[in-house]
Every structure is written in C-alpha cells, then in structure tokens.
PDB file of C-alpha atoms in Angstrom:
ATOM      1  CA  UNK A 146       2.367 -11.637  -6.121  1.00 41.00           C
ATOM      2  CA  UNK A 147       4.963  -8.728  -5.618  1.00 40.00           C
ATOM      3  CA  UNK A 148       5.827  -7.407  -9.050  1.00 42.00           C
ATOM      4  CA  UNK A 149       9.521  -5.825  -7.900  1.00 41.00           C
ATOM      5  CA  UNK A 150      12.019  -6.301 -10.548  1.00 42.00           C
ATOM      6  CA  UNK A 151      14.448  -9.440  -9.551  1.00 45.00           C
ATOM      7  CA  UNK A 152      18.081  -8.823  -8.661  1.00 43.00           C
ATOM      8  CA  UNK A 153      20.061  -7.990 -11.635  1.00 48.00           C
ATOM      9  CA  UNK A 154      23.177 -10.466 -12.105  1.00 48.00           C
ATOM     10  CA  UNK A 155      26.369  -9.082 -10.301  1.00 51.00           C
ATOM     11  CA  UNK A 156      29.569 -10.421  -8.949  1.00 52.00           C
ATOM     12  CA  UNK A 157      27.822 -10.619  -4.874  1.00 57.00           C
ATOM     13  CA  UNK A 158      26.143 -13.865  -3.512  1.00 71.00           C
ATOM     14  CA  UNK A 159      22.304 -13.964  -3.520  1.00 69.00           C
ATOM     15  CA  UNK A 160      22.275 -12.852  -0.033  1.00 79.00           C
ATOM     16  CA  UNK A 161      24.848 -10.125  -0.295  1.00 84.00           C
ATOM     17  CA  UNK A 162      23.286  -8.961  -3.603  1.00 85.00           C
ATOM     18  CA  UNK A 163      19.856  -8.622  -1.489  1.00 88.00           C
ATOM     19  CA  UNK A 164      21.480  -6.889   1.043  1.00 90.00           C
ATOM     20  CA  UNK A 165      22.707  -3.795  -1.843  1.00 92.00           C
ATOM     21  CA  UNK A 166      19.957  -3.856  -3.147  1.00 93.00           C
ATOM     22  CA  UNK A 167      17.829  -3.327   0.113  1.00 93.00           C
ATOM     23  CA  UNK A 168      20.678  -0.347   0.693  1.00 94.00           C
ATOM     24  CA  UNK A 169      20.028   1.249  -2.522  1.00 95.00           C
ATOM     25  CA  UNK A 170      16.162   1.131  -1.703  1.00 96.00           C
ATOM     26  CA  UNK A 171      16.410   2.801   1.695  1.00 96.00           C
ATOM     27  CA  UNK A 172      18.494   4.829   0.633  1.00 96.00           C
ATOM     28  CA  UNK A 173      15.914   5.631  -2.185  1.00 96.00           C
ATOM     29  CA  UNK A 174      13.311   6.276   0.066  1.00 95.00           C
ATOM     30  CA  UNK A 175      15.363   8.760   2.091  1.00 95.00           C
ATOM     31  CA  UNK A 176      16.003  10.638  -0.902  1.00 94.00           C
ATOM     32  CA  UNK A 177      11.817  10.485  -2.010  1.00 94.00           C
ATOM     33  CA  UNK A 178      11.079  11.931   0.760  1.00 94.00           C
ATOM     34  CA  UNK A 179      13.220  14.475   1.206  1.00 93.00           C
ATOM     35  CA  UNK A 180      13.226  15.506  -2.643  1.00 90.00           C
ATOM     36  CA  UNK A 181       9.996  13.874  -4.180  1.00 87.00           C
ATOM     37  CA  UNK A 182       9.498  11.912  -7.766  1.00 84.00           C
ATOM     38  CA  UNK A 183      11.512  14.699  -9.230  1.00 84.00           C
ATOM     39  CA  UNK A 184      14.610  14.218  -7.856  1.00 84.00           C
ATOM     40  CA  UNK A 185      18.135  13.008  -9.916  1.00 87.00           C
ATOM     41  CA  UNK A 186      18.198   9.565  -8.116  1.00 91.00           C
ATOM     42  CA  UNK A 187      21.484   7.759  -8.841  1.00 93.00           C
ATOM     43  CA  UNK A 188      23.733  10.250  -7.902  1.00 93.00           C
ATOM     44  CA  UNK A 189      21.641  10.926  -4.546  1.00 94.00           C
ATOM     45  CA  UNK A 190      21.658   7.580  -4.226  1.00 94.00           C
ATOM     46  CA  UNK A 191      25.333   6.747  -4.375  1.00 94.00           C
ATOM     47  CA  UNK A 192      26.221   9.362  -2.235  1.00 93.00           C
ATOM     48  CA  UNK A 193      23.947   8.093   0.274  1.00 93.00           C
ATOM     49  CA  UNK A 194      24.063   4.690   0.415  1.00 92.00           C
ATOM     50  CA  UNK A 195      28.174   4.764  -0.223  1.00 91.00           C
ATOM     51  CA  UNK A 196      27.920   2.725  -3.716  1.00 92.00           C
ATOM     52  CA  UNK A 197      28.602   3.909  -7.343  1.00 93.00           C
ATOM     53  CA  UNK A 198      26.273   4.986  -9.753  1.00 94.00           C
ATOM     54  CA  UNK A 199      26.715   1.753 -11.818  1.00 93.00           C
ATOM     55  CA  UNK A 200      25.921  -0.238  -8.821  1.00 93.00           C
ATOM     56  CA  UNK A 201      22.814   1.112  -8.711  1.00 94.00           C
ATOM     57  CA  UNK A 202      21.916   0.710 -12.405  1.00 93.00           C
ATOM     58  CA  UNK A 203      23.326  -2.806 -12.162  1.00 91.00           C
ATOM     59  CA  UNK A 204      21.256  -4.080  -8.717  1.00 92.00           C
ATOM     60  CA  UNK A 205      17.847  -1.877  -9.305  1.00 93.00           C
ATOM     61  CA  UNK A 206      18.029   0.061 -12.824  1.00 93.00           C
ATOM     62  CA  UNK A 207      16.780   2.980 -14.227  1.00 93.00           C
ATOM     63  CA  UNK A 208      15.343   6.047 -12.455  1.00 91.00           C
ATOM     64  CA  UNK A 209      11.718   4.423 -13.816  1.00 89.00           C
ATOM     65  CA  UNK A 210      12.321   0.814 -12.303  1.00 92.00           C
ATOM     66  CA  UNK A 211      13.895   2.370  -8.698  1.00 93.00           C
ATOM     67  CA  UNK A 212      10.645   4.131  -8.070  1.00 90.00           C
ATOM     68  CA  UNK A 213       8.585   1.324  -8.981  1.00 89.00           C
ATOM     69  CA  UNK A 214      11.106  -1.205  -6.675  1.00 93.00           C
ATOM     70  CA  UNK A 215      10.499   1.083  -3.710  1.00 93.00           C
ATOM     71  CA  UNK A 216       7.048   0.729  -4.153  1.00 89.00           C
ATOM     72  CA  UNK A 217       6.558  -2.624  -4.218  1.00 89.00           C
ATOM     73  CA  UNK A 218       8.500  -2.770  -0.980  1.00 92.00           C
ATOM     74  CA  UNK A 219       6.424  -0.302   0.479  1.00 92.00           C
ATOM     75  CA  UNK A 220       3.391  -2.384  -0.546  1.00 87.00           C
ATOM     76  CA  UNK A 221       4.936  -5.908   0.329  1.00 88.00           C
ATOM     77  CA  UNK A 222       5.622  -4.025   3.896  1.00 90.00           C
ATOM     78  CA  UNK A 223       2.025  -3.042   4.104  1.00 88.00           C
ATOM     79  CA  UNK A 224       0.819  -6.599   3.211  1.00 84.00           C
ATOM     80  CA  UNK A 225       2.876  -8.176   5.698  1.00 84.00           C
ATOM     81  CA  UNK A 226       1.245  -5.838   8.472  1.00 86.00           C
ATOM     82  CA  UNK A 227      -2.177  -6.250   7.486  1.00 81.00           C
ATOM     83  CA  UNK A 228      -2.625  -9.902   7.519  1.00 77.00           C
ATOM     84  CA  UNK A 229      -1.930 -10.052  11.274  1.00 80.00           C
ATOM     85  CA  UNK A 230      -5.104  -7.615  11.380  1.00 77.00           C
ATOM     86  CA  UNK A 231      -7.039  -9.367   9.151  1.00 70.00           C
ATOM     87  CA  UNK A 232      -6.649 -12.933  11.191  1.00 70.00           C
ATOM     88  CA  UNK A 233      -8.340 -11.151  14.395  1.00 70.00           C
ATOM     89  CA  UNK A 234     -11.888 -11.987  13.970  1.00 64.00           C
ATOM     90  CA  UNK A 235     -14.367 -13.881  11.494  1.00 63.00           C
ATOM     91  CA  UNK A 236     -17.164 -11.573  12.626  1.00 71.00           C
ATOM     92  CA  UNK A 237     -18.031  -9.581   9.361  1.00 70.00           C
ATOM     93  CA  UNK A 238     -18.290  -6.119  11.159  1.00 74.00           C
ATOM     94  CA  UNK A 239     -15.620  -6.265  12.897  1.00 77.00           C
ATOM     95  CA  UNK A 240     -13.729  -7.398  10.851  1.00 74.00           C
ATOM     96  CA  UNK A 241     -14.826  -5.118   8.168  1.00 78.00           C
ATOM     97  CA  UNK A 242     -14.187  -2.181  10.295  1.00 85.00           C
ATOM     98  CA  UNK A 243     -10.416  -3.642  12.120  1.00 84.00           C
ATOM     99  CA  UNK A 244      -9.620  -4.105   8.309  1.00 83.00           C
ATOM    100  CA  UNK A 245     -10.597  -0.219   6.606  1.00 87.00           C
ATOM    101  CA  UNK A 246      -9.376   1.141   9.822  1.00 90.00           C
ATOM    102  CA  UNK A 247      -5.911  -0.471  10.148  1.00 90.00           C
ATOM    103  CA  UNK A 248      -5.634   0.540   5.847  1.00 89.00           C
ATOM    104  CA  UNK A 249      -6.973   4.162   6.032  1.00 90.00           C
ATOM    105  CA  UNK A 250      -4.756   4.986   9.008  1.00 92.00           C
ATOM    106  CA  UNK A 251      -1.955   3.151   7.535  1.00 92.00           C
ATOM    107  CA  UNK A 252      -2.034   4.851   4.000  1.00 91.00           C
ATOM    108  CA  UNK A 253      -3.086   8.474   6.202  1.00 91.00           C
ATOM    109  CA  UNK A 254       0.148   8.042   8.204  1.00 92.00           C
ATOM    110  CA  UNK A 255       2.632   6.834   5.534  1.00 93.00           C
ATOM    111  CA  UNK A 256       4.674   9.862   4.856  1.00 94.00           C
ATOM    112  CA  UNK A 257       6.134   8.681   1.556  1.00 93.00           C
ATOM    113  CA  UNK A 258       2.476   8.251  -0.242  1.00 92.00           C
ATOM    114  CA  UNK A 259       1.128  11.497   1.453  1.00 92.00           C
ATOM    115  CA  UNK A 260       4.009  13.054  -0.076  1.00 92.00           C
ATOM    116  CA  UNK A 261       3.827  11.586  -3.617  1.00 90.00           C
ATOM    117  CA  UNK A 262      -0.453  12.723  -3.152  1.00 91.00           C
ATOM    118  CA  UNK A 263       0.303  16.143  -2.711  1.00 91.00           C
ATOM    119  CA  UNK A 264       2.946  16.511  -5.131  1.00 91.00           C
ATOM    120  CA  UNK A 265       2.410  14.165  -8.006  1.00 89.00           C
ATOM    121  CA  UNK A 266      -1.369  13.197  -7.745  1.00 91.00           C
ATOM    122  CA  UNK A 267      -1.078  12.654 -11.516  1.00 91.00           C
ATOM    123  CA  UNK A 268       0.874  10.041 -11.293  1.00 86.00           C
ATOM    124  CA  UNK A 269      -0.138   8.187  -8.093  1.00 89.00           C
ATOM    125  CA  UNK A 270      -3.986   8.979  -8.069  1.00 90.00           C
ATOM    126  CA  UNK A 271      -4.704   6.937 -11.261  1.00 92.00           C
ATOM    127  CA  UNK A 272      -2.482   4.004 -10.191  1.00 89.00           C
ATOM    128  CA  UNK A 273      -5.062   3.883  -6.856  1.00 90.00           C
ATOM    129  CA  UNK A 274      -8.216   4.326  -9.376  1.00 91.00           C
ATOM    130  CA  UNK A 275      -8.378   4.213 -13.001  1.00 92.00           C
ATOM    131  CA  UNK A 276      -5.262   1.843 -13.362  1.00 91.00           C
ATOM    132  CA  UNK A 277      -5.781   0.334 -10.056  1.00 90.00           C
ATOM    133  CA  UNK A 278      -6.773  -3.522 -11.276  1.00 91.00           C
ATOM    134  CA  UNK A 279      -3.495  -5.290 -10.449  1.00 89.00           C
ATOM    135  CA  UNK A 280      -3.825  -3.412  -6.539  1.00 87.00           C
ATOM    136  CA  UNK A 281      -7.089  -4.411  -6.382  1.00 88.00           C
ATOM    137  CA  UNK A 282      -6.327  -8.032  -6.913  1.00 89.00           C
ATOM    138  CA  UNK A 283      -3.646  -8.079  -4.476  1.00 85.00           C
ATOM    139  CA  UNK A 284      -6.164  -6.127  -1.541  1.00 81.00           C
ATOM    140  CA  UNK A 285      -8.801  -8.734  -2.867  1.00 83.00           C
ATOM    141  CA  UNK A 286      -6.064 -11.967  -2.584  1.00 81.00           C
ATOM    142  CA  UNK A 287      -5.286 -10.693   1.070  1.00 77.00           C
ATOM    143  CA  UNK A 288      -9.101 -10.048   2.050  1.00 76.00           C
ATOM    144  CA  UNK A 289     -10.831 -13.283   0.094  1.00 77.00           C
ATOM    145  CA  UNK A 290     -10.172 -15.706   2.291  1.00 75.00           C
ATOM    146  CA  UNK A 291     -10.728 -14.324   5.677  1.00 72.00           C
ATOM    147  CA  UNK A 292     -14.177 -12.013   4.217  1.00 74.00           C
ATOM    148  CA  UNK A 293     -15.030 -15.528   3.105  1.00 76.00           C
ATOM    149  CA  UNK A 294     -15.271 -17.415   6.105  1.00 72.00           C
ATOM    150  CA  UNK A 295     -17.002 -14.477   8.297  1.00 69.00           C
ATOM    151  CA  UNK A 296     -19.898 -14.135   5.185  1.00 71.00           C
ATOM    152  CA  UNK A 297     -20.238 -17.815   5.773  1.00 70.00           C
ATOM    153  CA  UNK A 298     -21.568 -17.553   9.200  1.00 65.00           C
ATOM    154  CA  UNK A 299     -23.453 -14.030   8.465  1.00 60.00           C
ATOM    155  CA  UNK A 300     -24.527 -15.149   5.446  1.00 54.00           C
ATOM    156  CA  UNK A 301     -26.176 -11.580   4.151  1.00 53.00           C
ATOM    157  CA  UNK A 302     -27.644 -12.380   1.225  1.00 58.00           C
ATOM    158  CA  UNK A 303     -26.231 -11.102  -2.461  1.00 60.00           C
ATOM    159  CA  UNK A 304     -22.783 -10.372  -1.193  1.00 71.00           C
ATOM    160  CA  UNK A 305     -19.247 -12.947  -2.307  1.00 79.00           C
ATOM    161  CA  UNK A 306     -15.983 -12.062  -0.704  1.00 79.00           C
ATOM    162  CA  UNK A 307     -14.703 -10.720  -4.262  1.00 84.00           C
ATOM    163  CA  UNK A 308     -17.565  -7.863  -3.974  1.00 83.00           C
ATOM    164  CA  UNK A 309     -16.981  -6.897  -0.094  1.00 81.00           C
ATOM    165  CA  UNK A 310     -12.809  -6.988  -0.688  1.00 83.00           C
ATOM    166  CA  UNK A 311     -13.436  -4.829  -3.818  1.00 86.00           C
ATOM    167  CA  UNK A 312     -15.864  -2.562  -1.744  1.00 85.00           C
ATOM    168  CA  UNK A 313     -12.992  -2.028   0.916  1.00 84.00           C
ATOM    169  CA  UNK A 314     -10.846  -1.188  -1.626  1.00 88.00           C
ATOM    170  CA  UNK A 315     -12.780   1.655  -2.695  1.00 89.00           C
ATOM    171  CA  UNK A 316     -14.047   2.999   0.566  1.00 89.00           C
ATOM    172  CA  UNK A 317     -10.178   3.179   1.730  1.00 89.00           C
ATOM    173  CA  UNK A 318      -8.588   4.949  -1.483  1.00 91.00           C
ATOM    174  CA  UNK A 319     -11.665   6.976  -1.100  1.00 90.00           C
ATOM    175  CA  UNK A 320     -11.164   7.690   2.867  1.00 89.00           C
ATOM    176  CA  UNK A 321      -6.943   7.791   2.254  1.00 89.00           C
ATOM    177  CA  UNK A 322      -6.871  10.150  -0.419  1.00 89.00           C
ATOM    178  CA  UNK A 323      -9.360  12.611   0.058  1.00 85.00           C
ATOM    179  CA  UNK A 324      -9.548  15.400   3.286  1.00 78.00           C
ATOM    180  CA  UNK A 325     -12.628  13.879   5.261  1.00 78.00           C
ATOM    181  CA  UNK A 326     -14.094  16.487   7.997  1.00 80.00           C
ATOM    182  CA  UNK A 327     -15.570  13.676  10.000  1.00 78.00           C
ATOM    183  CA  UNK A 328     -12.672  11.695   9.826  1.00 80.00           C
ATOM    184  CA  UNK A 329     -10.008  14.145  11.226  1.00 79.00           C
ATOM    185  CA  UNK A 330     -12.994  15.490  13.974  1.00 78.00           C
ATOM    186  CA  UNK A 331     -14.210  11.558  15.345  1.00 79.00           C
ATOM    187  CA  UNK A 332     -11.372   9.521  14.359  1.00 88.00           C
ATOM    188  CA  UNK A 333     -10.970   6.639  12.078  1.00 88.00           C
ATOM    189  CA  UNK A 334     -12.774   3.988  13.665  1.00 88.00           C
ATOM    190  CA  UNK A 335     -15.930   5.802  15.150  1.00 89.00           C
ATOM    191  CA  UNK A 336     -16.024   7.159  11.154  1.00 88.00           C
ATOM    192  CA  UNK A 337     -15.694   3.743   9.820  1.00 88.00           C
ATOM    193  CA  UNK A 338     -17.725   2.205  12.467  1.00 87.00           C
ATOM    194  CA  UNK A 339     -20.867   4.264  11.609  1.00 86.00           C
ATOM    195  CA  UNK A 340     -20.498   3.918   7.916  1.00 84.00           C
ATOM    196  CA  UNK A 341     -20.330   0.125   8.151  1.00 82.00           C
ATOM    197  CA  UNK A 342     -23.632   0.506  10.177  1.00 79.00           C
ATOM    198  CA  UNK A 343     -25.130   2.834   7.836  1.00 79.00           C
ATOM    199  CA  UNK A 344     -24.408   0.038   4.834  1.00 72.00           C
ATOM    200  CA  UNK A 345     -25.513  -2.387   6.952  1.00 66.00           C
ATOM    201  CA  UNK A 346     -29.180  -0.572   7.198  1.00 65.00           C
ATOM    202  CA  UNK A 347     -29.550   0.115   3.276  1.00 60.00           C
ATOM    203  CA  UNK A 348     -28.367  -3.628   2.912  1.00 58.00           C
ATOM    204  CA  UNK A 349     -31.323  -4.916   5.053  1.00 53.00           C
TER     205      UNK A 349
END
C-alpha cells in the first residue's frame, strides 16, 4: 500500500487538489533531475510549476515529505508497469526471468534513481538494503500471488512464494545497483537467463 502523504486540506475540489499536487510533483522531478537531492525545492518548484511557495507547503509539505511524495509516485508508476509483466506466464522460469529482467532494466534505465545512486548512495542505497523491509513487502505483495501459482505446478521442493519474491528482490537491487561486466556485454536477459539456470542446477 503506497505510503505518499494524502492531500493536505485546501480551498480546490478533490480532483483539482490532485491535479496541483500532481503539478508540484512533476515539476519536482524536473527539478531532481536537473539539480539532485540537494537542491532548494520550493522556490524551484514555484517557479516551475507557476504556483506559490505556500502552495506547495500546503498540497505536498516540507522539502523532506516532497522527496519522499515523488518517490512513492515513482514506485506506484513502477508497480503499475510490472504487473502487466508479471500476468504473462505461470511457468516458474520464465516467469522468473520476464520478472528480474523487466525490474533490472527498469531500475538501470530510470534516470531519476541512477541519478540519486551516483550522487547520494548514502541515502538511497540503505533504503534498497539495510532499511529495505517495507520495499520488500510491496515487491513480495506484487510477486506472491503469481510465483505462487507457477511453484504449484513446478512444485521444486523447499521453496514458498515469500522466499522466491524475496530472492528477486535481492538479485535485482544487486543487478540495478552495482556495474555488472556481463550484464552491459550479453544483455539483461541472456545474463538473467543463465543465472536462473545456474540456480536451477545447485537447486537440483
């Protein structure tokens, strides 16, 4: 369940109110990008998105609860595209490998995390690791079901959904987040596809 703080009271109807606040967000973004986690975001804001500075403390917050709103959208957005990818296939290989595939390249291509990566690994590197456990139950909420019903006609013995979801979780952050030769030189799925094998061997 998305953890994005709710719309702040104002004077706007529900549906206008979303509308600000989904202008102050992209206009957030725009400014992330361009100047990182560092950068003086009301003012930048308000400028871009044509609002006043209180506007955007009144519909989002502080500097603290903007970053964290444009991250949950960024993470809703990424839920909303995976589960289309996950619903391909109830073969457990192929859907193990459609799955870390479509995440890796997703997380390798999103400009917004690569940037926050290389210039604020403190502060994004433990919320994918050491502080990662309300992430992981969302990845393991999204994969549960569908890992369920392909281990039910595989049925390789010793391994639940929860395990295999919380194993893709690791082998992503781990393939999205550090420089992988063999991934850059073969391409995500042949990569993926032979580690999946590889598992597969040491599991039998």
């Amino acid at each position: 369940m998305s953890s994005v703080i709710p719309l702040r009271p104002g004077p706007a109807r529900p549906d206008a109110a979303s509308l600000i606040r989904d202008r102050i967000l992209d206009a957030a973004t725009d400014c992330l990008l361009e100047e990182g986690l560092d950068a003086r975001l009301h003012a930048a804001i308000a400028e871009r998105a044509g609002i006043s500075r209180p506007t955007v403390y009144k519909y989002v917050g502080d500097q603290a609860a903007i970053v964290a709103a444009v991250l949950d959208r960024e993470l809703d957005r990424f839920f909303g595209a995976a589960v289309p990818v996950l619903q391909r296939s109830d073969d457990l290989q192929a859907h193990l490998v459609s799955a870390i595939v479509f995440v890796v390249d997703y997380a390798r291509d999103h400009a917004l995390l690569q940037k926050a990566l290389k210039e604020h690994p403190e502060i994004i590197l433990p919320a994918l690791t050491t502080e990662s456990r309300p992430l992981v139950e969302r990845v393991v909420g999204l994969f549960e079901e569908q890992l369920g019903r392909a281990l039910g006609q595989s049925s390789p013995g010793g391994l639940d959904a929860r395990a295999v979801a919380e194993w893709c979780y690791r082998i992503v952050i781990s393939l999205a987040t550090t420089p992988t030769a063999g991934l850059d030189r073969d391409g995500t799925r042949a990569y993926v596809e032979r580690l999946i094998r590889l598992m597969a061997l040491i599991e039998a």
